[in-house]
PDB file of C-alpha atoms and ligand atoms in Angstrom:
ATOM      1  CA  MET A   1       0.098  -0.029  -0.009  1.00 37.00           C
ATOM      2  CA  LEU A   2       2.738   2.276   1.111  1.00 38.00           C
ATOM      3  CA  ALA A   3       4.820   1.436  -2.249  1.00 39.00           C
ATOM      4  CA  ARG A   4       1.577   2.284  -4.182  1.00 41.00           C
ATOM      5  CA  THR A   5       1.165   5.539  -2.478  1.00 38.00           C
ATOM      6  CA  THR A   6       4.593   6.573  -3.113  1.00 39.00           C
ATOM      7  CA  SER A   7       4.429   5.652  -6.612  1.00 41.00           C
ATOM      8  CA  VAL A   8       1.305   7.702  -7.082  1.00 41.00           C
ATOM      9  CA  ILE A   9       2.780  10.767  -5.609  1.00 39.00           C
ATOM     10  CA  ALA A  10       5.962  10.446  -7.889  1.00 45.00           C
ATOM     11  CA  HIS A  11       3.694  10.205 -10.848  1.00 50.00           C
ATOM     12  CA  SER A  12       1.797  12.965 -10.147  1.00 47.00           C
ATOM     13  CA  ARG A  13       4.968  15.042  -9.602  1.00 49.00           C
ATOM     14  CA  GLU A  14       6.161  14.088 -12.921  1.00 69.00           C
ATOM     15  CA  THR A  15       3.141  14.899 -14.471  1.00 64.00           C
ATOM     16  CA  GLY A  16       3.607  18.522 -13.077  1.00 64.00           C
ATOM     17  CA  LEU A  17       6.812  18.639 -14.907  1.00 73.00           C
ATOM     18  CA  LEU A  18       5.205  18.843 -18.118  1.00 79.00           C
ATOM     19  CA  ALA A  19       2.891  21.353 -16.999  1.00 80.00           C
ATOM     20  CA  GLY A  20       0.345  20.449 -19.595  1.00 85.00           C
ATOM     21  CA  ASP A  21       2.905  21.030 -22.327  1.00 91.00           C
ATOM     22  CA  ALA A  22       3.007  19.022 -25.657  1.00 95.00           C
ATOM     23  CA  VAL A  23       5.992  16.591 -25.828  1.00 96.00           C
ATOM     24  CA  VAL A  24       7.098  16.370 -29.629  1.00 97.00           C
ATOM     25  CA  LEU A  25       9.057  13.317 -30.537  1.00 97.00           C
ATOM     26  CA  PHE A  26      11.267  13.987 -33.434  1.00 95.00           C
ATOM     27  CA  GLY A  27      13.261  11.749 -35.276  1.00 95.00           C
ATOM     28  CA  PRO A  28      13.830   9.818 -38.625  1.00 95.00           C
ATOM     29  CA  PRO A  29      11.460   6.715 -39.112  1.00 92.00           C
ATOM     30  CA  GLY A  30      13.089   3.801 -36.958  1.00 90.00           C
ATOM     31  CA  SER A  31      14.415   6.307 -34.422  1.00 93.00           C
ATOM     32  CA  GLY A  32      12.305   4.903 -31.739  1.00 91.00           C
ATOM     33  CA  LYS A  33       9.521   7.287 -31.425  1.00 93.00           C
ATOM     34  CA  GLY A  34       6.749   5.001 -31.087  1.00 91.00           C
ATOM     35  CA  THR A  35       8.879   3.153 -28.231  1.00 90.00           C
ATOM     36  CA  GLN A  36       9.563   6.264 -26.348  1.00 95.00           C
ATOM     37  CA  ALA A  37       6.280   7.492 -26.654  1.00 95.00           C
ATOM     38  CA  LYS A  38       5.144   4.352 -25.042  1.00 92.00           C
ATOM     39  CA  PHE A  39       7.520   4.865 -22.177  1.00 94.00           C
ATOM     40  CA  LEU A  40       6.249   8.567 -21.684  1.00 94.00           C
ATOM     41  CA  VAL A  41       2.643   7.426 -21.613  1.00 94.00           C
ATOM     42  CA  ALA A  42       3.093   4.924 -18.780  1.00 93.00           C
ATOM     43  CA  HIS A  43       5.594   7.493 -16.885  1.00 93.00           C
ATOM     44  CA  PHE A  44       3.429  10.833 -17.185  1.00 92.00           C
ATOM     45  CA  GLY A  45      -0.021   9.294 -17.699  1.00 92.00           C
ATOM     46  CA  ILE A  46      -0.864  11.422 -20.920  1.00 94.00           C
ATOM     47  CA  PRO A  47      -1.862  10.196 -24.136  1.00 95.00           C
ATOM     48  CA  GLN A  48       0.346   9.432 -27.307  1.00 96.00           C
ATOM     49  CA  ILE A  49      -0.846  10.958 -30.498  1.00 97.00           C
ATOM     50  CA  SER A  50       0.563   9.021 -33.409  1.00 96.00           C
ATOM     51  CA  THR A  51      -0.533  10.436 -36.908  1.00 97.00           C
ATOM     52  CA  GLY A  52       1.065   7.304 -38.231  1.00 93.00           C
ATOM     53  CA  ASP A  53      -1.118   5.005 -36.216  1.00 93.00           C
ATOM     54  CA  MET A  54      -4.247   7.292 -36.708  1.00 96.00           C
ATOM     55  CA  LEU A  55      -3.837   6.944 -40.558  1.00 96.00           C
ATOM     56  CA  ARG A  56      -3.063   3.052 -40.535  1.00 92.00           C
ATOM     57  CA  ASP A  57      -6.447   2.909 -38.346  1.00 93.00           C
ATOM     58  CA  HIS A  58      -8.298   4.633 -41.259  1.00 96.00           C
ATOM     59  CA  ILE A  59      -6.722   2.192 -43.834  1.00 94.00           C
ATOM     60  CA  ALA A  60      -7.655  -0.795 -41.443  1.00 91.00           C
ATOM     61  CA  ARG A  61     -11.388   0.440 -41.545  1.00 94.00           C
ATOM     62  CA  ARG A  62     -11.356   1.156 -45.245  1.00 94.00           C
ATOM     63  CA  ASP A  63     -13.254   4.130 -44.587  1.00 96.00           C
ATOM     64  CA  PRO A  64     -13.279   7.343 -47.074  1.00 95.00           C
ATOM     65  CA  ILE A  65      -9.846   8.645 -45.496  1.00 95.00           C
ATOM     66  CA  GLY A  66      -8.387   5.297 -45.611  1.00 96.00           C
ATOM     67  CA  ARG A  67      -8.983   4.792 -49.232  1.00 95.00           C
ATOM     68  CA  ALA A  68      -7.777   8.276 -50.213  1.00 94.00           C
ATOM     69  CA  ILE A  69      -4.432   7.820 -48.256  1.00 96.00           C
ATOM     70  CA  GLU A  70      -3.650   4.291 -48.873  1.00 95.00           C
ATOM     71  CA  ALA A  71      -1.388   4.283 -52.004  1.00 93.00           C
ATOM     72  CA  ARG A  72       0.696   7.427 -50.507  1.00 93.00           C
ATOM     73  CA  MET A  73       1.255   5.683 -47.487  1.00 92.00           C
ATOM     74  CA  LYS A  74       2.346   2.335 -49.075  1.00 89.00           C
ATOM     75  CA  ALA A  75       4.659   4.294 -51.214  1.00 89.00           C
ATOM     76  CA  GLY A  76       6.316   6.122 -48.205  1.00 87.00           C
ATOM     77  CA  SER A  77       5.230   9.776 -48.971  1.00 90.00           C
ATOM     78  CA  LEU A  78       3.514  11.857 -46.760  1.00 92.00           C
ATOM     79  CA  VAL A  79      -0.260  12.553 -46.830  1.00 95.00           C
ATOM     80  CA  SER A  80      -1.842  15.937 -47.178  1.00 97.00           C
ATOM     81  CA  ASP A  81      -0.901  18.483 -44.348  1.00 97.00           C
ATOM     82  CA  GLU A  82      -4.834  19.346 -44.443  1.00 97.00           C
ATOM     83  CA  LEU A  83      -5.618  15.984 -43.266  1.00 97.00           C
ATOM     84  CA  VAL A  84      -3.251  15.382 -40.457  1.00 98.00           C
ATOM     85  CA  ASN A  85      -3.557  18.852 -39.110  1.00 98.00           C
ATOM     86  CA  ASP A  86      -7.554  18.206 -38.835  1.00 97.00           C
ATOM     87  CA  LEU A  87      -6.966  14.758 -37.353  1.00 96.00           C
ATOM     88  CA  VAL A  88      -4.398  16.284 -34.420  1.00 97.00           C
ATOM     89  CA  ARG A  89      -6.481  19.309 -33.947  1.00 96.00           C
ATOM     90  CA  ALA A  90      -9.686  17.050 -33.449  1.00 96.00           C
ATOM     91  CA  ARG A  91      -7.610  14.768 -30.975  1.00 97.00           C
ATOM     92  CA  VAL A  92      -5.976  17.148 -28.756  1.00 95.00           C
ATOM     93  CA  SER A  93      -9.334  18.839 -27.874  1.00 91.00           C
ATOM     94  CA  GLU A  94     -10.390  15.746 -26.259  1.00 94.00           C
ATOM     95  CA  PRO A  95     -10.287  15.710 -22.317  1.00 93.00           C
ATOM     96  CA  ASP A  96      -7.628  13.345 -21.905  1.00 94.00           C
ATOM     97  CA  CYS A  97      -5.131  15.563 -23.430  1.00 94.00           C
ATOM     98  CA  ALA A  98      -5.832  18.094 -20.551  1.00 90.00           C
ATOM     99  CA  ASN A  99      -2.512  17.561 -18.836  1.00 89.00           C
ATOM    100  CA  GLY A 100      -0.309  17.341 -22.064  1.00 92.00           C
ATOM    101  CA  PHE A 101       0.096  15.041 -24.864  1.00 95.00           C
ATOM    102  CA  ILE A 102       2.940  13.137 -26.761  1.00 96.00           C
ATOM    103  CA  LEU A 103       3.026  13.863 -30.513  1.00 97.00           C
ATOM    104  CA  ASP A 104       4.749  11.103 -32.388  1.00 97.00           C
ATOM    105  CA  GLY A 105       5.288  11.631 -36.175  1.00 96.00           C
ATOM    106  CA  TYR A 106       3.919  15.152 -36.325  1.00 98.00           C
ATOM    107  CA  PRO A 107       4.735  17.819 -37.255  1.00 98.00           C
ATOM    108  CA  ARG A 108       6.416  16.574 -40.454  1.00 96.00           C
ATOM    109  CA  THR A 109       6.427  19.512 -42.669  1.00 97.00           C
ATOM    110  CA  ARG A 110       6.760  23.395 -42.006  1.00 97.00           C
ATOM    111  CA  GLN A 111       3.039  23.859 -42.662  1.00 98.00           C
ATOM    112  CA  GLN A 112       2.257  21.379 -40.134  1.00 98.00           C
ATOM    113  CA  ALA A 113       4.475  22.897 -37.665  1.00 98.00           C
ATOM    114  CA  GLU A 114       3.018  26.351 -37.834  1.00 98.00           C
ATOM    115  CA  VAL A 115      -0.516  24.925 -37.541  1.00 98.00           C
ATOM    116  CA  LEU A 116       0.614  23.274 -34.379  1.00 97.00           C
ATOM    117  CA  THR A 117       2.272  26.177 -32.975  1.00 97.00           C
ATOM    118  CA  ASP A 118      -0.921  28.291 -33.562  1.00 97.00           C
ATOM    119  CA  LEU A 119      -2.983  25.594 -32.012  1.00 96.00           C
ATOM    120  CA  LEU A 120      -0.463  25.387 -28.869  1.00 96.00           C
ATOM    121  CA  ARG A 121      -0.611  29.295 -28.404  1.00 95.00           C
ATOM    122  CA  GLU A 122      -4.280  28.929 -28.718  1.00 94.00           C
ATOM    123  CA  LEU A 123      -4.591  26.243 -25.864  1.00 92.00           C
ATOM    124  CA  LYS A 124      -1.926  28.164 -23.786  1.00 92.00           C
ATOM    125  CA  ARG A 125       0.310  25.347 -24.010  1.00 93.00           C
ATOM    126  CA  GLY A 126       4.053  25.175 -24.600  1.00 94.00           C
ATOM    127  CA  GLU A 127       5.907  22.371 -26.296  1.00 95.00           C
ATOM    128  CA  VAL A 128       8.979  20.477 -25.547  1.00 95.00           C
ATOM    129  CA  VAL A 129      10.986  19.018 -28.517  1.00 96.00           C
ATOM    130  CA  ILE A 130      12.846  15.851 -28.145  1.00 96.00           C
ATOM    131  CA  HIS A 131      15.049  14.688 -31.182  1.00 96.00           C
ATOM    132  CA  LEU A 132      16.042  11.360 -31.264  1.00 96.00           C
ATOM    133  CA  VAL A 133      19.494  11.256 -33.227  1.00 96.00           C
ATOM    134  CA  VAL A 134      20.112   7.767 -34.854  1.00 94.00           C
ATOM    135  CA  ASP A 135      22.737   6.858 -37.330  1.00 92.00           C
ATOM    136  CA  TYR A 136      21.068   5.950 -40.740  1.00 90.00           C
ATOM    137  CA  ASN A 137      22.833   2.511 -41.103  1.00 89.00           C
ATOM    138  CA  ILE A 138      21.382   1.622 -37.871  1.00 90.00           C
ATOM    139  CA  ILE A 139      17.842   2.684 -38.843  1.00 91.00           C
ATOM    140  CA  ILE A 140      17.959   0.635 -42.133  1.00 89.00           C
ATOM    141  CA  ALA A 141      19.148  -2.380 -39.905  1.00 87.00           C
ATOM    142  CA  ARG A 142      16.268  -1.928 -37.153  1.00 87.00           C
ATOM    143  CA  ILE A 143      13.621  -1.366 -40.043  1.00 89.00           C
ATOM    144  CA  SER A 144      14.825  -4.513 -41.789  1.00 89.00           C
ATOM    145  CA  GLY A 145      14.068  -6.752 -38.656  1.00 91.00           C
ATOM    146  CA  ARG A 146      10.879  -5.158 -37.774  1.00 91.00           C
ATOM    147  CA  ARG A 147       7.861  -7.222 -37.552  1.00 94.00           C
ATOM    148  CA  VAL A 148       4.311  -6.203 -36.469  1.00 92.00           C
ATOM    149  CA  CYS A 149       1.225  -8.363 -35.158  1.00 93.00           C
ATOM    150  CA  PRO A 150      -1.619  -7.349 -37.599  1.00 90.00           C
ATOM    151  CA  LYS A 151      -4.088  -8.236 -34.737  1.00 90.00           C
ATOM    152  CA  CYS A 152      -2.849  -6.061 -31.872  1.00 90.00           C
ATOM    153  CA  GLY A 153      -0.237  -3.968 -33.455  1.00 86.00           C
ATOM    154  CA  THR A 154       2.803  -4.874 -30.998  1.00 89.00           C
ATOM    155  CA  LEU A 155       6.315  -4.499 -32.595  1.00 87.00           C
ATOM    156  CA  TYR A 156       8.988  -6.884 -32.563  1.00 92.00           C
ATOM    157  CA  ASN A 157      12.615  -6.948 -33.905  1.00 90.00           C
ATOM    158  CA  SER A 158      14.480  -9.881 -35.004  1.00 87.00           C
ATOM    159  CA  SER A 159      17.709  -8.719 -33.066  1.00 80.00           C
ATOM    160  CA  SER A 160      16.382  -6.096 -30.226  1.00 80.00           C
ATOM    161  CA  ARG A 161      13.133  -7.489 -29.480  1.00 87.00           C
ATOM    162  CA  PRO A 162      12.376 -10.949 -30.950  1.00 93.00           C
ATOM    163  CA  SER A 163       9.116 -12.903 -30.045  1.00 96.00           C
ATOM    164  CA  ARG A 164       9.105 -15.995 -28.309  1.00 97.00           C
ATOM    165  CA  ILE A 165       8.369 -18.176 -31.121  1.00 96.00           C
ATOM    166  CA  PRO A 166       9.911 -16.481 -34.386  1.00 94.00           C
ATOM    167  CA  GLY A 167       7.287 -15.111 -36.751  1.00 96.00           C
ATOM    168  CA  VAL A 168       4.459 -15.299 -34.141  1.00 97.00           C
ATOM    169  CA  CYS A 169       2.969 -12.871 -31.669  1.00 97.00           C
ATOM    170  CA  ASP A 170       3.453 -13.445 -28.009  1.00 97.00           C
ATOM    171  CA  LEU A 171       0.294 -12.108 -27.059  1.00 96.00           C
ATOM    172  CA  ASP A 172      -2.205 -13.451 -29.305  1.00 96.00           C
ATOM    173  CA  GLY A 173      -0.664 -16.248 -31.296  1.00 97.00           C
ATOM    174  CA  GLU A 174      -1.149 -14.113 -34.875  1.00 97.00           C
ATOM    175  CA  SER A 175       1.450 -14.601 -37.468  1.00 97.00           C
ATOM    176  CA  LEU A 176       3.577 -11.337 -37.567  1.00 97.00           C
ATOM    177  CA  VAL A 177       3.797  -9.358 -41.031  1.00 95.00           C
ATOM    178  CA  VAL A 178       6.304  -6.686 -42.147  1.00 93.00           C
ATOM    179  CA  ARG A 179       4.708  -3.386 -42.376  1.00 87.00           C
ATOM    180  CA  GLU A 180       4.111  -2.560 -46.010  1.00 84.00           C
ATOM    181  CA  ASP A 181       6.110   0.638 -45.745  1.00 86.00           C
ATOM    182  CA  ASP A 182       9.026  -0.992 -44.151  1.00 89.00           C
ATOM    183  CA  ARG A 183       9.994  -2.755 -47.347  1.00 87.00           C
ATOM    184  CA  GLU A 184      13.370  -1.678 -48.646  1.00 83.00           C
ATOM    185  CA  GLY A 185      12.573   0.836 -51.406  1.00 84.00           C
ATOM    186  CA  VAL A 186      10.056   2.367 -49.444  1.00 89.00           C
ATOM    187  CA  VAL A 187      12.213   2.917 -46.357  1.00 89.00           C
ATOM    188  CA  LEU A 188      14.654   4.754 -48.582  1.00 89.00           C
ATOM    189  CA  GLU A 189      11.901   7.100 -49.693  1.00 88.00           C
ATOM    190  CA  ARG A 190      10.601   7.837 -46.179  1.00 90.00           C
ATOM    191  CA  LEU A 191      14.181   8.538 -45.076  1.00 92.00           C
ATOM    192  CA  GLU A 192      14.262  11.079 -47.980  1.00 91.00           C
ATOM    193  CA  ALA A 193      11.112  12.664 -46.948  1.00 90.00           C
ATOM    194  CA  TYR A 194      12.281  13.071 -43.578  1.00 94.00           C
ATOM    195  CA  GLU A 195      15.626  14.643 -44.693  1.00 94.00           C
ATOM    196  CA  ARG A 196      13.779  16.919 -47.020  1.00 94.00           C
ATOM    197  CA  GLN A 197      10.775  18.045 -45.380  1.00 93.00           C
ATOM    198  CA  THR A 198      11.058  17.358 -41.617  1.00 95.00           C
ATOM    199  CA  ARG A 199      14.476  17.351 -40.273  1.00 95.00           C
ATOM    200  CA  PRO A 200      14.494  21.190 -41.104  1.00 96.00           C
ATOM    201  CA  LEU A 201      11.773  21.667 -38.358  1.00 97.00           C
ATOM    202  CA  ILE A 202      14.334  21.494 -35.705  1.00 97.00           C
ATOM    203  CA  ASP A 203      15.698  24.792 -36.791  1.00 97.00           C
ATOM    204  CA  TYR A 204      12.138  26.135 -37.035  1.00 97.00           C
ATOM    205  CA  PHE A 205      11.457  25.064 -33.392  1.00 97.00           C
ATOM    206  CA  ARG A 206      14.979  26.593 -32.015  1.00 96.00           C
ATOM    207  CA  GLY A 207      14.056  29.846 -34.085  1.00 97.00           C
ATOM    208  CA  ILE A 208      10.642  30.104 -32.398  1.00 96.00           C
ATOM    209  CA  GLY A 209      12.389  29.643 -28.958  1.00 95.00           C
ATOM    210  CA  SER A 210      11.059  26.025 -28.349  1.00 95.00           C
ATOM    211  CA  ARG A 211      13.052  23.915 -25.632  1.00 93.00           C
ATOM    212  CA  VAL A 212      14.629  21.356 -28.142  1.00 95.00           C
ATOM    213  CA  PHE A 213      16.669  18.455 -26.566  1.00 95.00           C
ATOM    214  CA  GLU A 214      18.805  16.166 -28.636  1.00 95.00           C
ATOM    215  CA  VAL A 215      19.123  12.444 -27.287  1.00 96.00           C
ATOM    216  CA  HIS A 216      21.378  10.277 -29.118  1.00 94.00           C
ATOM    217  CA  ALA A 217      19.594   6.748 -29.446  1.00 93.00           C
ATOM    218  CA  SER A 218      21.861   4.701 -31.905  1.00 90.00           C
ATOM    219  CA  SER A 219      22.959   2.579 -28.876  1.00 87.00           C
ATOM    220  CA  GLY A 220      21.914   1.338 -25.676  1.00 87.00           C
ATOM    221  CA  THR A 221      18.666  -0.296 -24.854  1.00 88.00           C
ATOM    222  CA  PRO A 222      15.233   1.585 -25.282  1.00 90.00           C
ATOM    223  CA  GLU A 223      15.163   2.032 -21.259  1.00 93.00           C
ATOM    224  CA  ALA A 224      18.344   3.594 -21.447  1.00 95.00           C
ATOM    225  CA  VAL A 225      17.461   6.017 -23.980  1.00 95.00           C
ATOM    226  CA  PHE A 226      14.178   6.674 -22.010  1.00 96.00           C
ATOM    227  CA  GLY A 227      16.565   7.247 -18.977  1.00 95.00           C
ATOM    228  CA  LYS A 228      18.201  10.126 -20.923  1.00 94.00           C
ATOM    229  CA  VAL A 229      14.787  11.628 -21.911  1.00 94.00           C
ATOM    230  CA  LEU A 230      13.709  11.844 -18.420  1.00 93.00           C
ATOM    231  CA  GLU A 231      16.960  13.356 -17.334  1.00 92.00           C
ATOM    232  CA  LEU A 232      16.557  16.242 -19.830  1.00 90.00           C
ATOM    233  CA  LEU A 233      13.176  16.772 -18.810  1.00 88.00           C
ATOM    234  CA  ARG A 234      14.065  17.167 -15.226  1.00 86.00           C
ATOM    235  CA  HIS A 235      17.287  19.137 -15.744  1.00 81.00           C
ATOM    236  CA  PRO A 236      16.901  20.827 -18.929  1.00 75.00           C
ATOM    237  CA  ALA A 237      20.062  23.196 -18.623  1.00 66.00           C
TER     238      ALA A 237
HETATM  239  P1  ADP B 301       7.653   6.340 -39.433  1.00 87.17           P
HETATM  240  O1  ADP B 301       7.914   7.447 -38.386  1.00 87.17           O
HETATM  241  O2  ADP B 301       8.434   5.285 -38.905  1.00 87.17           O
HETATM  242  O3  ADP B 301       7.901   6.793 -40.665  1.00 87.17           O
HETATM  243  P2  ADP B 301       4.692   6.698 -39.053  1.00 87.17           P
HETATM  244  O4  ADP B 301       3.879   5.478 -38.357  1.00 87.17           O
HETATM  245  O5  ADP B 301       4.745   7.975 -38.086  1.00 87.17           O
HETATM  246  O6  ADP B 301       6.125   5.907 -39.265  1.00 87.17           O
HETATM  247  O7  ADP B 301       4.328   7.089 -40.394  1.00 87.17           O
HETATM  248  C1  ADP B 301       4.011   6.106 -41.478  1.00 87.17           C
HETATM  249  C2  ADP B 301       3.575   6.856 -42.714  1.00 87.17           C
HETATM  250  O8  ADP B 301       2.219   7.672 -42.475  1.00 87.17           O
HETATM  251  C3  ADP B 301       4.417   8.233 -43.451  1.00 87.17           C
HETATM  252  O9  ADP B 301       5.323   7.592 -43.921  1.00 87.17           O
HETATM  253  C4  ADP B 301       3.510   9.022 -43.930  1.00 87.17           C
HETATM  254  O10 ADP B 301       2.941   8.364 -45.162  1.00 87.17           O
HETATM  255  C5  ADP B 301       2.111   8.798 -42.998  1.00 87.17           C
HETATM  256  N1  ADP B 301       2.158  10.303 -42.197  1.00 87.17           N
HETATM  257  C6  ADP B 301       2.115  10.090 -40.852  1.00 87.17           C
HETATM  258  N2  ADP B 301       2.338  11.083 -40.000  1.00 87.17           N
HETATM  259  C7  ADP B 301       1.979  12.090 -40.900  1.00 87.17           C
HETATM  260  C8  ADP B 301       2.130  13.272 -40.963  1.00 87.17           C
HETATM  261  N3  ADP B 301       2.367  14.033 -39.958  1.00 87.17           N
HETATM  262  N4  ADP B 301       2.100  14.087 -42.299  1.00 87.17           N
HETATM  263  C9  ADP B 301       2.090  13.446 -43.263  1.00 87.17           C
HETATM  264  N5  ADP B 301       1.951  12.135 -43.311  1.00 87.17           N
HETATM  265  C10 ADP B 301       2.232  11.400 -42.437  1.00 87.17           C
END
């Protein structure tokens, strides 16, 4: 009981650390944004907003949005700014975002970054940008070993996080698949889109005075990388 009370107190303190701000997880595909987002969710009790997951949901449901974006996503190209801006705007006004939220995969273009910063000012929120820096050779190796459960979405990696039985989800026994846009040529297209459209946003955020932290994430376990993220949030100097 005592341990539980202590952990609740620690948890609420840490939520206060973010003061309702948005955490923008920034980095190339395969840099571990999704994994770090999950740690942040568990630690701070605030939601993850992944535009990639939201878009894949539309595709899985085969609704009009899903049908409109499927070809672009499979090719590794970005979908329209207008669409993702609308999705994010609607999502951040939900009540669970009141104490802050984690943006994973958004913004990805200058236009999205401007819309986001206007939105945050309107909501009287600040932003903390965490830039996961990873060597490109490591990214390619990581993505080529990545497998996903088509049923529950759990991610595995043949080298860093293998499933207990190769090719089978630990949680529901489903056969694992390669995500359509993790195929080799498509990964290069995604990295190029990142270099061309997304990486320059670091300078945009620095230019408007956002807190931007670089975290080297090429080596070490995901937990060790998260340790560095927390350290920076606690001692930003
Ligand atoms: P990764 O970061 O590994 O590329 P994501 O799941 O974040 O994976 O994104 C997968 C794809 O979803 C992108 O290649 C793009 O087609 C689309 N997408 C996700 N977020 C955005 C966004 N903010 N703007 C435009 N397209 C997006």
